[in-house]
Amino acid sequence: AWLKKEDWLRTQEDWEDVEDEKDEKEDDNDSLLVAIDIDNIHERLVQVTHLPGNEWNLGISKDGETFYFSTNRSSRNGGGGKPEYRKVKWNGEDMTKVLSNGSIGSVQFDKKGKHIYYRKRGTLSKMSADGKKVTSLPFKTKTIVDHHALREQIFDEAWRILRDRFYDPDFHGRDWNDLRNRYKDRAIAASTKQDFMYVFNLMLGQVNASHMGLYGSGHEETQEIQTGRLGVELKPHALGVEIVKVIPNSPVDKADSKLAVGEVITAINGIHIGKQNVYWLLNETANERIKLSISGVDGSREVVIRPKGSMRNLLYEEWVDERKELVNAYSNGRLGYIHIRGMNWSSFERFERELMASGYGKDGIVIDVRYNGGGWTTDMVMTVLNVQQHAYTIPRGASDDLAKNHTLFREHYPYGERLPLSSWTRPSIALCNSSSYSNAEIFSHAFKNLKHGSLVGTPTFGAVISTGGHGLQDGFFVRLPFRGWYVKATDQNMDFAPAVPDYIVHNPPGIKATGEDPQLHKAVDVLLGQLDGQ
């Protein structure tokens, strides 16, 4: 007994006052025949706005004079700041803000073009076209759910979606109809949503493809406890716990709350630690002020700390800084180092910055995609690496005798003024491992096969498919691999064929504790050898 969206909108229109209903009847009597001249229409294309990021939620007023849109959708084209909902004339003039928060969806004008209906965080609202009046539209419905029939519908719909859109019509040699017959009854008979998903995913496992699965959340309530993180490594001590390491920029590495290796934490919020588990005392303290009692060589003191909920980003930055130091030591300062954390927009922007920060003045660069979970920016990274110098330029004042000295400037070209992205034209080498996934694997294949340099490490995971998804009832979601990827140089399916390095090097277990990185060392040695003609 769900209320359909179109029925809901009709209900809202019925709430309009009598004058609006009169206007609507008059508008319904009007008819307009529109003819579109298709020939050379692309030559009449005009950009209306020039804002950073993506514009979205486009709506056009009834008279075609005004465009409504959301700004700053931080995705493939970046875009900082909070999104706003704005309107602008068709010619780009008179842009004004309609809503301060443009994170809305399902935008739809009413028939008269006087009101805009939209959804925001699961709630429905109506706004006048000028943005001066916003009305919340709460509603309540009741429904009786036949869980057996619901699961049967979810199973069949997800199965049909994959039947019609999975990238390989042969399903990797498996009989998709037979799999349905074998698994459906078992899935429907499951006692919980988790078990239902588990059985369905067992069926998907028979196809042996990456980037697919049935997802959803159960109705069970679980206890959520977050432990506060100080940013230290600890070991037991007679008085409490002793600090053996401090993570840079962590809560205990601030000017007014700095702790040091060798100091002992004896109490938290006045509770003596003794032999009990110190992390029990840090439960539910993330982002809250707590008091630590510290004993050190200079006596005892108390420090107020605000623990973090996670150390993941700080540990990552520490790891990257350590790799940079190792490359500098291994290469005697000749090479730079860049780690690409993910194949996403923020990581790509950082990659561009690092080309100047880490690569400036270096003979070459080490590009590391180990532990990279993938994304979509390989082609952007490759564009940066594909730049080739076709000329060189010499500004006034660089030499008093250009006829004699112009060849001294053969490596000079103002790339920064003439390219939409950064550039790298010097030698490079890449690192990957078995925790390089998806688009990071595409990068590894491309880097090696396009002869940008050698590839070092271990074979990648072997899981490359373009994936999308389809929403189902009851909050379920089926992930859908819709496009296969094949290596042009070998015609191999990347979902079964990992990128294999030119130099296979395994980092042994526990290598982090030694402060060394054999894979990285090998990459440096290979690139230096290539630079020196060895």
Coordinates of C-alpha atoms in Angstrom, one line a residue:
A1 CA 0.0 0.0 0.0
W2 CA 2.8 2.4 -0.9
L3 CA 1.8 5.9 -2.1
K4 CA 3.3 6.4 -5.6
K5 CA 5.3 9.5 -6.2
E6 CA 3.0 10.7 -9.1
D7 CA -0.1 10.2 -6.9
W8 CA 1.5 12.1 -4.1
L9 CA 2.2 15.0 -6.4
R10 CA -1.4 15.1 -7.6
T11 CA -2.4 15.2 -4.0
Q12 CA -0.2 18.2 -3.3
E13 CA -1.6 20.0 -6.4
D14 CA -5.1 19.5 -5.0
W15 CA -4.1 21.5 -2.0
E16 CA -3.5 24.7 -4.1
D17 CA -5.9 27.5 -3.6
V18 CA -8.9 28.2 -5.8
E19 CA -7.1 30.9 -7.9
D20 CA -4.3 28.5 -8.7
E21 CA -6.8 25.9 -9.8
K22 CA -8.3 28.5 -12.1
D23 CA -5.0 29.4 -13.6
E24 CA -4.2 25.7 -14.2
K25 CA -7.5 25.2 -16.1
E26 CA -6.6 28.2 -18.2
D27 CA -3.1 26.9 -18.8
D28 CA -4.5 23.5 -19.8
N29 CA -6.5 25.2 -22.6
D30 CA -3.3 26.6 -24.1
S31 CA -1.4 24.6 -26.6
L32 CA 2.1 25.2 -27.9
L33 CA 3.7 23.5 -30.9
V34 CA 7.5 23.5 -30.6
A35 CA 9.8 22.9 -33.6
I36 CA 13.5 22.2 -33.0
D37 CA 16.0 22.9 -35.7
I38 CA 18.4 19.9 -35.4
D39 CA 20.8 20.9 -38.2
N40 CA 24.1 22.2 -36.8
I41 CA 22.5 22.5 -33.3
H42 CA 25.9 21.9 -31.8
E43 CA 27.2 25.2 -33.2
R44 CA 24.5 27.0 -31.2
L45 CA 25.6 25.5 -27.9
V46 CA 26.3 28.1 -25.3
Q47 CA 27.6 27.6 -21.8
V48 CA 25.3 29.3 -19.3
T49 CA 27.3 29.1 -16.1
H50 CA 31.1 29.0 -15.3
L51 CA 31.2 27.5 -11.9
P52 CA 33.7 25.0 -10.3
G53 CA 32.5 21.5 -10.0
N54 CA 29.4 20.0 -11.5
E55 CA 25.9 21.5 -11.9
W56 CA 23.0 19.0 -11.3
N57 CA 19.3 18.8 -10.6
L58 CA 18.6 20.9 -13.7
G59 CA 15.0 22.2 -14.0
I60 CA 13.7 24.6 -16.5
S61 CA 10.8 27.1 -15.9
K62 CA 7.6 26.7 -17.9
D63 CA 8.4 29.6 -20.1
G64 CA 11.9 28.3 -20.8
E65 CA 13.5 31.6 -19.5
T66 CA 15.0 30.4 -16.2
F67 CA 17.2 27.4 -15.3
Y68 CA 17.3 26.0 -11.8
F69 CA 20.2 23.8 -10.7
S70 CA 22.4 22.7 -7.8
T71 CA 26.0 23.7 -7.6
N72 CA 29.3 22.2 -6.3
R73 CA 28.7 18.5 -6.8
S74 CA 32.1 17.2 -5.6
S75 CA 32.7 14.3 -8.0
R76 CA 34.7 13.9 -11.2
N77 CA 35.3 17.6 -11.7
G78 CA 35.8 18.4 -8.1
G79 CA 34.2 21.6 -6.8
G80 CA 34.6 23.0 -3.3
G81 CA 32.2 24.5 -1.0
K82 CA 28.6 23.5 0.0
P83 CA 26.1 23.0 -2.7
E84 CA 23.4 25.6 -3.3
Y85 CA 20.3 25.6 -5.3
R86 CA 20.3 28.5 -7.8
K87 CA 18.5 30.0 -10.7
V88 CA 19.8 31.9 -13.7
K89 CA 18.4 33.3 -16.9
W90 CA 18.9 31.3 -20.1
N91 CA 21.6 33.8 -21.2
G92 CA 23.6 33.4 -17.9
E93 CA 22.4 36.7 -16.4
D94 CA 20.8 37.4 -13.0
M95 CA 22.0 34.3 -11.1
T96 CA 20.5 34.2 -7.6
K97 CA 20.4 31.7 -4.8
V98 CA 17.1 29.9 -4.2
L99 CA 18.2 27.5 -1.4
S100 CA 21.3 27.7 0.7
N101 CA 21.5 23.9 0.7
G102 CA 21.4 22.4 -2.7
S103 CA 21.7 18.8 -1.6
I104 CA 18.3 17.9 -2.8
G105 CA 16.9 15.3 -5.2
S106 CA 13.9 14.2 -7.3
V107 CA 13.4 17.8 -8.3
Q108 CA 10.1 18.3 -10.2
F109 CA 8.0 21.4 -11.2
D110 CA 4.3 21.4 -10.9
K111 CA 2.2 21.8 -14.0
K112 CA 2.0 25.6 -13.7
G113 CA 5.7 26.0 -13.0
K114 CA 4.9 28.0 -9.8
H115 CA 6.2 25.4 -7.3
I116 CA 9.1 23.0 -7.1
Y117 CA 8.8 19.6 -5.3
Y118 CA 11.9 17.9 -4.1
R119 CA 13.3 15.3 -1.7
K120 CA 15.9 16.0 0.9
R121 CA 17.2 13.3 3.3
G122 CA 14.1 11.2 2.9
T123 CA 11.7 14.1 3.5
L124 CA 9.4 15.8 0.9
S125 CA 9.1 19.6 0.5
K126 CA 7.5 22.1 -1.8
M127 CA 9.1 25.4 -2.6
S128 CA 7.8 28.5 -4.5
A129 CA 9.7 29.1 -7.7
D130 CA 11.3 32.2 -6.3
G131 CA 12.5 30.3 -3.2
K132 CA 10.7 32.6 -0.8
K133 CA 8.5 30.0 0.7
V134 CA 9.4 26.4 1.6
T135 CA 6.7 24.0 2.9
S136 CA 7.5 20.6 4.4
L137 CA 5.1 17.9 3.3
P138 CA 5.0 15.1 5.9
F139 CA 3.1 12.0 5.2
K140 CA 2.5 8.7 6.8
T141 CA 1.6 5.3 5.3
K142 CA 1.0 1.9 6.7
T143 CA 1.6 -1.4 4.9
I144 CA 1.3 -5.1 5.5
V145 CA 4.4 -7.0 4.3
D146 CA 4.4 -10.5 3.1
H147 CA 8.1 -11.3 3.7
H148 CA 8.0 -14.5 1.7
A149 CA 6.5 -12.8 -1.4
L150 CA 8.8 -9.8 -0.9
R151 CA 12.0 -11.9 -0.9
E152 CA 10.7 -13.8 -3.9
Q153 CA 10.2 -10.5 -5.8
I154 CA 13.6 -9.3 -4.8
F155 CA 15.3 -12.5 -5.8
D156 CA 13.5 -12.6 -9.2
E157 CA 14.1 -8.9 -10.0
A158 CA 17.8 -9.1 -9.1
W159 CA 18.2 -12.3 -11.1
R160 CA 16.4 -10.6 -14.2
I161 CA 18.6 -7.5 -13.9
L162 CA 21.7 -9.6 -14.1
R163 CA 20.3 -11.8 -16.8
D164 CA 19.7 -8.7 -19.0
R165 CA 22.7 -6.6 -18.2
F166 CA 25.6 -8.7 -17.0
Y167 CA 28.5 -7.9 -19.3
D168 CA 29.0 -11.6 -20.5
P169 CA 25.8 -13.0 -22.0
D170 CA 27.4 -16.5 -21.4
F171 CA 27.9 -15.8 -17.7
H172 CA 31.5 -17.1 -17.8
G173 CA 30.2 -20.5 -19.0
R174 CA 27.5 -21.0 -16.3
D175 CA 23.8 -21.7 -16.9
W176 CA 22.1 -18.7 -15.4
N177 CA 18.7 -20.3 -15.6
D178 CA 19.9 -23.4 -13.8
L179 CA 21.5 -21.4 -11.1
R180 CA 18.2 -19.7 -10.4
N181 CA 16.5 -23.1 -10.1
R182 CA 19.1 -24.4 -7.7
Y183 CA 19.3 -21.4 -5.4
K184 CA 16.0 -19.7 -5.3
D185 CA 14.1 -22.0 -2.9
R186 CA 17.1 -22.1 -0.5
A187 CA 17.3 -18.3 -0.5
I188 CA 13.6 -17.8 0.0
A189 CA 13.6 -20.2 2.9
A190 CA 16.3 -18.2 4.8
S191 CA 15.2 -17.1 8.2
T192 CA 17.0 -13.7 8.1
K193 CA 17.9 -11.0 5.6
Q194 CA 21.5 -11.8 6.1
D195 CA 21.0 -15.4 5.3
F196 CA 18.9 -14.5 2.3
M197 CA 21.7 -12.3 0.9
Y198 CA 24.3 -15.0 1.8
V199 CA 22.5 -17.6 -0.3
F200 CA 21.9 -15.2 -3.2
N201 CA 25.6 -14.3 -3.2
L202 CA 26.5 -18.0 -3.2
M203 CA 24.7 -18.1 -6.5
L204 CA 26.6 -15.1 -7.8
G205 CA 29.8 -16.8 -6.7
Q206 CA 29.2 -19.5 -9.2
V207 CA 29.6 -16.9 -12.0
N208 CA 33.1 -16.1 -10.7
A209 CA 33.1 -12.3 -11.4
S210 CA 34.3 -9.3 -9.4
H211 CA 32.3 -6.2 -8.6
M212 CA 29.0 -7.9 -8.0
G213 CA 26.8 -8.8 -5.0
L214 CA 23.5 -8.4 -3.3
Y215 CA 23.6 -5.8 -0.4
G216 CA 21.2 -4.7 2.3
S217 CA 20.8 -4.1 6.0
G218 CA 19.0 -6.2 8.5
H219 CA 16.4 -5.2 11.1
E220 CA 18.6 -6.3 14.0
E221 CA 19.8 -3.7 16.4
T222 CA 23.5 -3.9 17.3
Q223 CA 25.4 -2.0 20.0
E224 CA 27.8 0.6 18.5
I225 CA 30.7 1.5 20.7
Q226 CA 33.6 3.7 19.4
T227 CA 36.9 3.6 21.1
G228 CA 38.9 6.9 21.4
R229 CA 42.3 6.8 19.7
L230 CA 45.1 8.7 21.3
G231 CA 47.7 8.2 18.5
V232 CA 50.2 6.1 20.5
E233 CA 51.5 2.6 20.6
L234 CA 51.6 1.3 24.2
K235 CA 53.1 -1.5 26.2
P236 CA 52.3 -2.6 29.8
H237 CA 54.1 -0.9 32.6
A238 CA 54.0 -1.3 36.4
L239 CA 52.4 2.1 36.8
G240 CA 50.0 1.8 33.7
V241 CA 51.0 1.8 30.0
E242 CA 54.2 3.1 28.5
I243 CA 54.3 5.1 25.3
V244 CA 56.6 3.4 22.7
K245 CA 55.6 5.4 19.6
V246 CA 53.7 8.6 18.9
I247 CA 51.9 9.0 15.5
P248 CA 52.7 12.4 13.9
N249 CA 49.9 15.0 14.1
S250 CA 47.8 12.7 16.4
P251 CA 46.0 14.1 19.4
V252 CA 49.1 13.5 21.6
D253 CA 51.4 15.3 19.1
K254 CA 50.0 18.8 19.5
A255 CA 51.7 21.8 21.0
D256 CA 49.5 22.0 24.1
S257 CA 49.1 18.2 24.6
K258 CA 52.3 16.6 23.5
L259 CA 53.4 13.3 24.9
A260 CA 56.8 11.6 24.4
V261 CA 58.1 8.1 24.0
G262 CA 59.1 6.7 27.4
E263 CA 56.4 8.5 29.3
V264 CA 53.8 6.5 31.2
I265 CA 50.0 7.0 31.3
T266 CA 49.0 6.1 34.8
A267 CA 45.3 7.2 34.9
I268 CA 42.5 8.3 32.5
N269 CA 39.9 10.7 33.9
G270 CA 41.1 9.9 37.4
I271 CA 40.7 6.2 37.1
H272 CA 44.0 4.3 37.7
I273 CA 44.9 2.0 34.9
G274 CA 46.8 -0.6 36.8
K275 CA 46.6 -4.0 35.0
Q276 CA 43.2 -3.5 33.4
N277 CA 42.7 -3.0 29.6
V278 CA 43.5 0.7 29.0
Y279 CA 41.2 0.8 25.9
W280 CA 38.2 0.0 28.1
L281 CA 38.7 3.4 29.7
L282 CA 38.8 5.0 26.2
N283 CA 35.4 3.7 25.1
E284 CA 33.0 6.4 23.9
T285 CA 35.7 9.2 24.3
A286 CA 36.2 10.0 20.6
N287 CA 36.1 13.8 20.1
E288 CA 35.5 14.3 23.8
R289 CA 37.9 16.0 26.2
I290 CA 39.6 13.5 28.6
K291 CA 42.3 13.9 31.3
L292 CA 45.5 11.8 31.2
S293 CA 47.8 11.5 34.2
I294 CA 51.4 11.3 32.9
S295 CA 54.5 10.1 34.7
G296 CA 57.9 11.0 33.1
V297 CA 61.5 11.8 33.8
D298 CA 60.5 15.4 34.7
G299 CA 57.8 14.2 37.2
S300 CA 54.1 13.9 37.0
R301 CA 51.6 16.1 35.1
E302 CA 48.1 16.1 33.7
V303 CA 47.2 16.6 30.1
V304 CA 43.9 17.2 28.4
I305 CA 43.4 15.2 25.2
R306 CA 40.6 15.0 22.7
P307 CA 40.9 11.4 21.2
K308 CA 40.0 10.7 17.6
G309 CA 37.6 8.1 16.3
S310 CA 40.2 6.7 13.8
M311 CA 43.9 6.9 13.1
R312 CA 43.5 5.6 9.5
N313 CA 44.4 8.8 7.7
L314 CA 47.2 9.7 10.1
L315 CA 48.7 6.2 9.8
Y316 CA 48.5 6.5 6.0
E317 CA 50.3 9.8 6.0
E318 CA 53.0 8.4 8.3
W319 CA 53.5 5.4 5.9
V320 CA 53.8 7.7 2.9
D321 CA 56.3 10.0 4.6
E322 CA 58.3 6.9 5.5
R323 CA 58.3 5.8 1.8
K324 CA 59.5 9.2 0.7
E325 CA 62.4 9.0 3.2
L326 CA 63.3 5.5 2.0
V327 CA 63.3 6.6 -1.6
N328 CA 65.4 9.6 -0.8
A329 CA 67.9 7.3 1.1
Y330 CA 67.9 4.5 -1.5
S331 CA 68.4 6.9 -4.4
N332 CA 70.7 9.4 -2.6
G333 CA 68.2 12.1 -3.3
R334 CA 67.9 11.5 -7.0
L335 CA 64.3 10.2 -7.2
G336 CA 60.9 11.4 -6.0
Y337 CA 58.1 9.3 -4.7
I338 CA 54.3 9.5 -5.1
H339 CA 51.7 7.1 -3.6
I340 CA 48.3 7.2 -5.2
R341 CA 45.8 6.2 -2.5
G342 CA 42.8 5.7 -4.7
M343 CA 41.9 6.2 -8.3
N344 CA 39.5 9.1 -7.4
W345 CA 39.4 12.8 -7.8
S346 CA 40.9 13.8 -4.5
S347 CA 43.8 11.4 -5.0
F348 CA 44.3 12.6 -8.6
E349 CA 44.5 16.2 -7.4
R350 CA 47.1 15.2 -4.8
F351 CA 49.0 13.3 -7.5
E352 CA 49.2 16.5 -9.6
R353 CA 50.5 18.5 -6.6
E354 CA 53.0 15.8 -5.8
L355 CA 54.5 16.0 -9.3
M356 CA 55.8 19.4 -8.4
A357 CA 56.4 18.9 -4.7
S358 CA 58.1 15.5 -4.9
G359 CA 59.4 15.4 -8.5
Y360 CA 60.8 18.9 -8.9
G361 CA 64.5 18.8 -9.6
K362 CA 64.6 14.9 -9.5
D363 CA 66.0 12.6 -12.2
G364 CA 62.9 10.4 -12.0
I365 CA 59.8 9.5 -10.0
V366 CA 58.5 6.3 -8.3
I367 CA 54.7 6.0 -8.7
D368 CA 53.2 3.6 -6.1
V369 CA 49.7 2.1 -6.4
R370 CA 50.1 -0.6 -3.8
Y371 CA 47.0 -1.0 -1.5
N372 CA 45.0 1.2 -4.0
G373 CA 41.4 0.1 -4.0
G374 CA 40.6 1.5 -7.5
G375 CA 38.2 4.1 -8.9
W376 CA 38.2 5.7 -12.3
T377 CA 41.1 8.1 -12.9
T378 CA 43.7 5.9 -14.7
D379 CA 43.2 7.8 -18.0
M380 CA 43.8 11.1 -16.3
V381 CA 47.0 9.9 -14.7
M382 CA 48.1 8.4 -18.0
T383 CA 47.4 11.7 -19.7
V384 CA 49.8 13.4 -17.3
L385 CA 52.4 10.7 -18.1
N386 CA 51.8 10.7 -21.9
V387 CA 52.9 14.4 -22.4
Q388 CA 55.7 14.6 -24.9
Q389 CA 57.8 17.7 -25.5
H390 CA 57.6 18.9 -29.1
A391 CA 59.4 22.2 -28.8
Y392 CA 61.5 24.3 -26.4
T393 CA 61.1 27.9 -25.5
I394 CA 63.5 30.6 -24.3
P395 CA 62.3 33.8 -22.6
R396 CA 64.0 37.2 -22.9
G397 CA 67.0 37.5 -20.5
A398 CA 67.8 33.8 -20.3
S399 CA 70.8 34.2 -22.6
D400 CA 72.7 37.1 -24.3
D401 CA 73.5 35.0 -27.3
L402 CA 70.6 32.8 -28.5
A403 CA 72.2 31.8 -31.7
K404 CA 75.1 30.3 -29.7
N405 CA 73.3 29.1 -26.6
H406 CA 69.8 28.1 -27.5
T407 CA 70.5 24.4 -27.4
L408 CA 71.2 24.8 -23.6
F409 CA 67.4 25.2 -23.1
R410 CA 66.2 22.1 -24.9
E411 CA 64.5 20.8 -21.8
H412 CA 62.6 24.0 -21.2
Y413 CA 58.9 24.2 -22.0
P414 CA 56.1 26.1 -20.2
Y415 CA 53.8 23.1 -19.6
G416 CA 52.0 24.8 -16.8
E417 CA 50.7 27.6 -19.0
R418 CA 49.5 25.3 -21.9
L419 CA 48.1 22.1 -20.5
P420 CA 44.8 21.5 -18.7
L421 CA 46.5 19.0 -16.4
S422 CA 50.0 18.6 -14.9
S423 CA 52.7 16.8 -16.8
W424 CA 55.7 14.5 -16.3
T425 CA 58.2 13.9 -19.1
R426 CA 61.1 12.4 -17.1
P427 CA 61.6 8.7 -16.4
S428 CA 59.3 6.9 -14.0
I429 CA 58.7 3.4 -12.5
A430 CA 55.6 2.0 -10.9
L431 CA 54.9 -0.3 -8.0
C432 CA 51.8 -2.6 -7.5
N433 CA 50.9 -5.6 -5.3
S434 CA 48.1 -8.1 -4.7
S435 CA 46.2 -5.4 -2.8
S436 CA 46.0 -3.2 -6.0
Y437 CA 42.4 -3.5 -7.2
S438 CA 40.3 -2.6 -10.1
N439 CA 41.3 0.8 -11.6
A440 CA 44.7 0.5 -9.9
E441 CA 45.2 -2.7 -11.9
I442 CA 44.1 -0.9 -15.1
F443 CA 46.8 1.7 -14.3
S444 CA 49.4 -1.1 -13.8
H445 CA 48.5 -2.7 -17.1
A446 CA 48.6 0.6 -18.9
F447 CA 51.9 1.8 -17.4
K448 CA 53.6 -1.5 -18.4
N449 CA 52.1 -2.0 -21.8
L450 CA 52.4 1.6 -23.0
K451 CA 56.1 1.4 -22.1
H452 CA 56.1 4.2 -19.6
G453 CA 58.5 2.3 -17.5
S454 CA 59.0 -0.9 -15.6
L455 CA 56.5 -2.4 -13.2
V456 CA 57.8 -3.8 -9.8
G457 CA 56.1 -5.7 -7.0
T458 CA 53.7 -8.6 -7.1
P459 CA 50.8 -9.4 -9.5
T460 CA 47.6 -7.4 -8.8
F461 CA 44.5 -9.0 -7.5
G462 CA 42.8 -9.6 -10.9
A463 CA 39.4 -7.9 -10.4
V464 CA 38.5 -5.5 -13.2
I465 CA 35.0 -4.8 -14.4
S466 CA 33.0 -1.6 -14.9
T467 CA 30.2 -1.8 -12.3
G468 CA 26.9 -0.1 -11.6
G469 CA 23.9 -1.2 -9.6
H470 CA 20.2 -1.3 -9.3
G471 CA 18.0 -0.5 -6.2
L472 CA 15.5 -3.1 -5.0
Q473 CA 12.7 -3.2 -2.5
D474 CA 13.3 -3.3 1.2
G475 CA 16.6 -1.4 0.9
F476 CA 18.3 -4.1 -1.1
F477 CA 20.8 -3.2 -3.8
V478 CA 22.4 -5.5 -6.5
R479 CA 25.8 -4.6 -7.9
L480 CA 25.9 -5.0 -11.6
P481 CA 29.1 -5.6 -13.7
F482 CA 28.0 -4.2 -17.1
R483 CA 31.3 -3.8 -19.0
G484 CA 34.3 -6.1 -19.3
W485 CA 37.9 -4.9 -19.6
Y486 CA 40.5 -6.6 -21.8
V487 CA 44.3 -5.9 -22.1
K488 CA 44.8 -4.7 -25.7
A489 CA 48.4 -6.0 -25.8
T490 CA 47.4 -9.5 -24.8
D491 CA 43.6 -9.7 -25.3
Q492 CA 43.3 -11.1 -21.8
N493 CA 40.2 -10.4 -19.6
M494 CA 41.5 -8.3 -16.7
D495 CA 39.0 -9.9 -14.4
F496 CA 41.0 -13.1 -14.6
A497 CA 44.4 -11.8 -15.7
P498 CA 46.2 -9.6 -13.1
A499 CA 48.9 -7.1 -14.1
V500 CA 52.2 -9.0 -13.7
P501 CA 55.2 -6.9 -12.8
D502 CA 58.4 -6.9 -14.9
Y503 CA 60.3 -7.5 -11.6
I504 CA 58.5 -9.7 -9.0
V505 CA 59.5 -8.9 -5.5
H506 CA 57.7 -10.1 -2.3
N507 CA 57.9 -8.1 0.9
P508 CA 58.2 -10.7 3.7
P509 CA 55.8 -10.6 6.7
G510 CA 56.7 -8.2 9.5
I511 CA 58.7 -5.9 7.1
K512 CA 57.2 -2.8 8.6
A513 CA 59.0 -3.3 11.9
T514 CA 62.4 -3.4 10.1
G515 CA 61.9 0.0 8.5
E516 CA 62.8 -1.4 5.1
D517 CA 60.8 -1.9 1.9
P518 CA 62.4 -4.4 -0.5
Q519 CA 59.8 -3.8 -3.3
L520 CA 60.5 0.0 -3.1
H521 CA 64.3 -0.6 -2.9
K522 CA 64.1 -2.8 -6.1
A523 CA 62.1 -0.1 -7.9
V524 CA 64.7 2.5 -7.0
D525 CA 67.6 0.3 -8.1
V526 CA 65.9 -0.5 -11.5
L527 CA 65.1 3.1 -12.3
L528 CA 68.6 4.4 -11.3
G529 CA 70.1 1.6 -13.5
Q530 CA 68.0 2.7 -16.4
L531 CA 68.9 6.4 -15.8
D532 CA 72.6 5.5 -15.7
G533 CA 72.4 3.2 -18.8
Q534 CA 73.1 0.0 -16.8

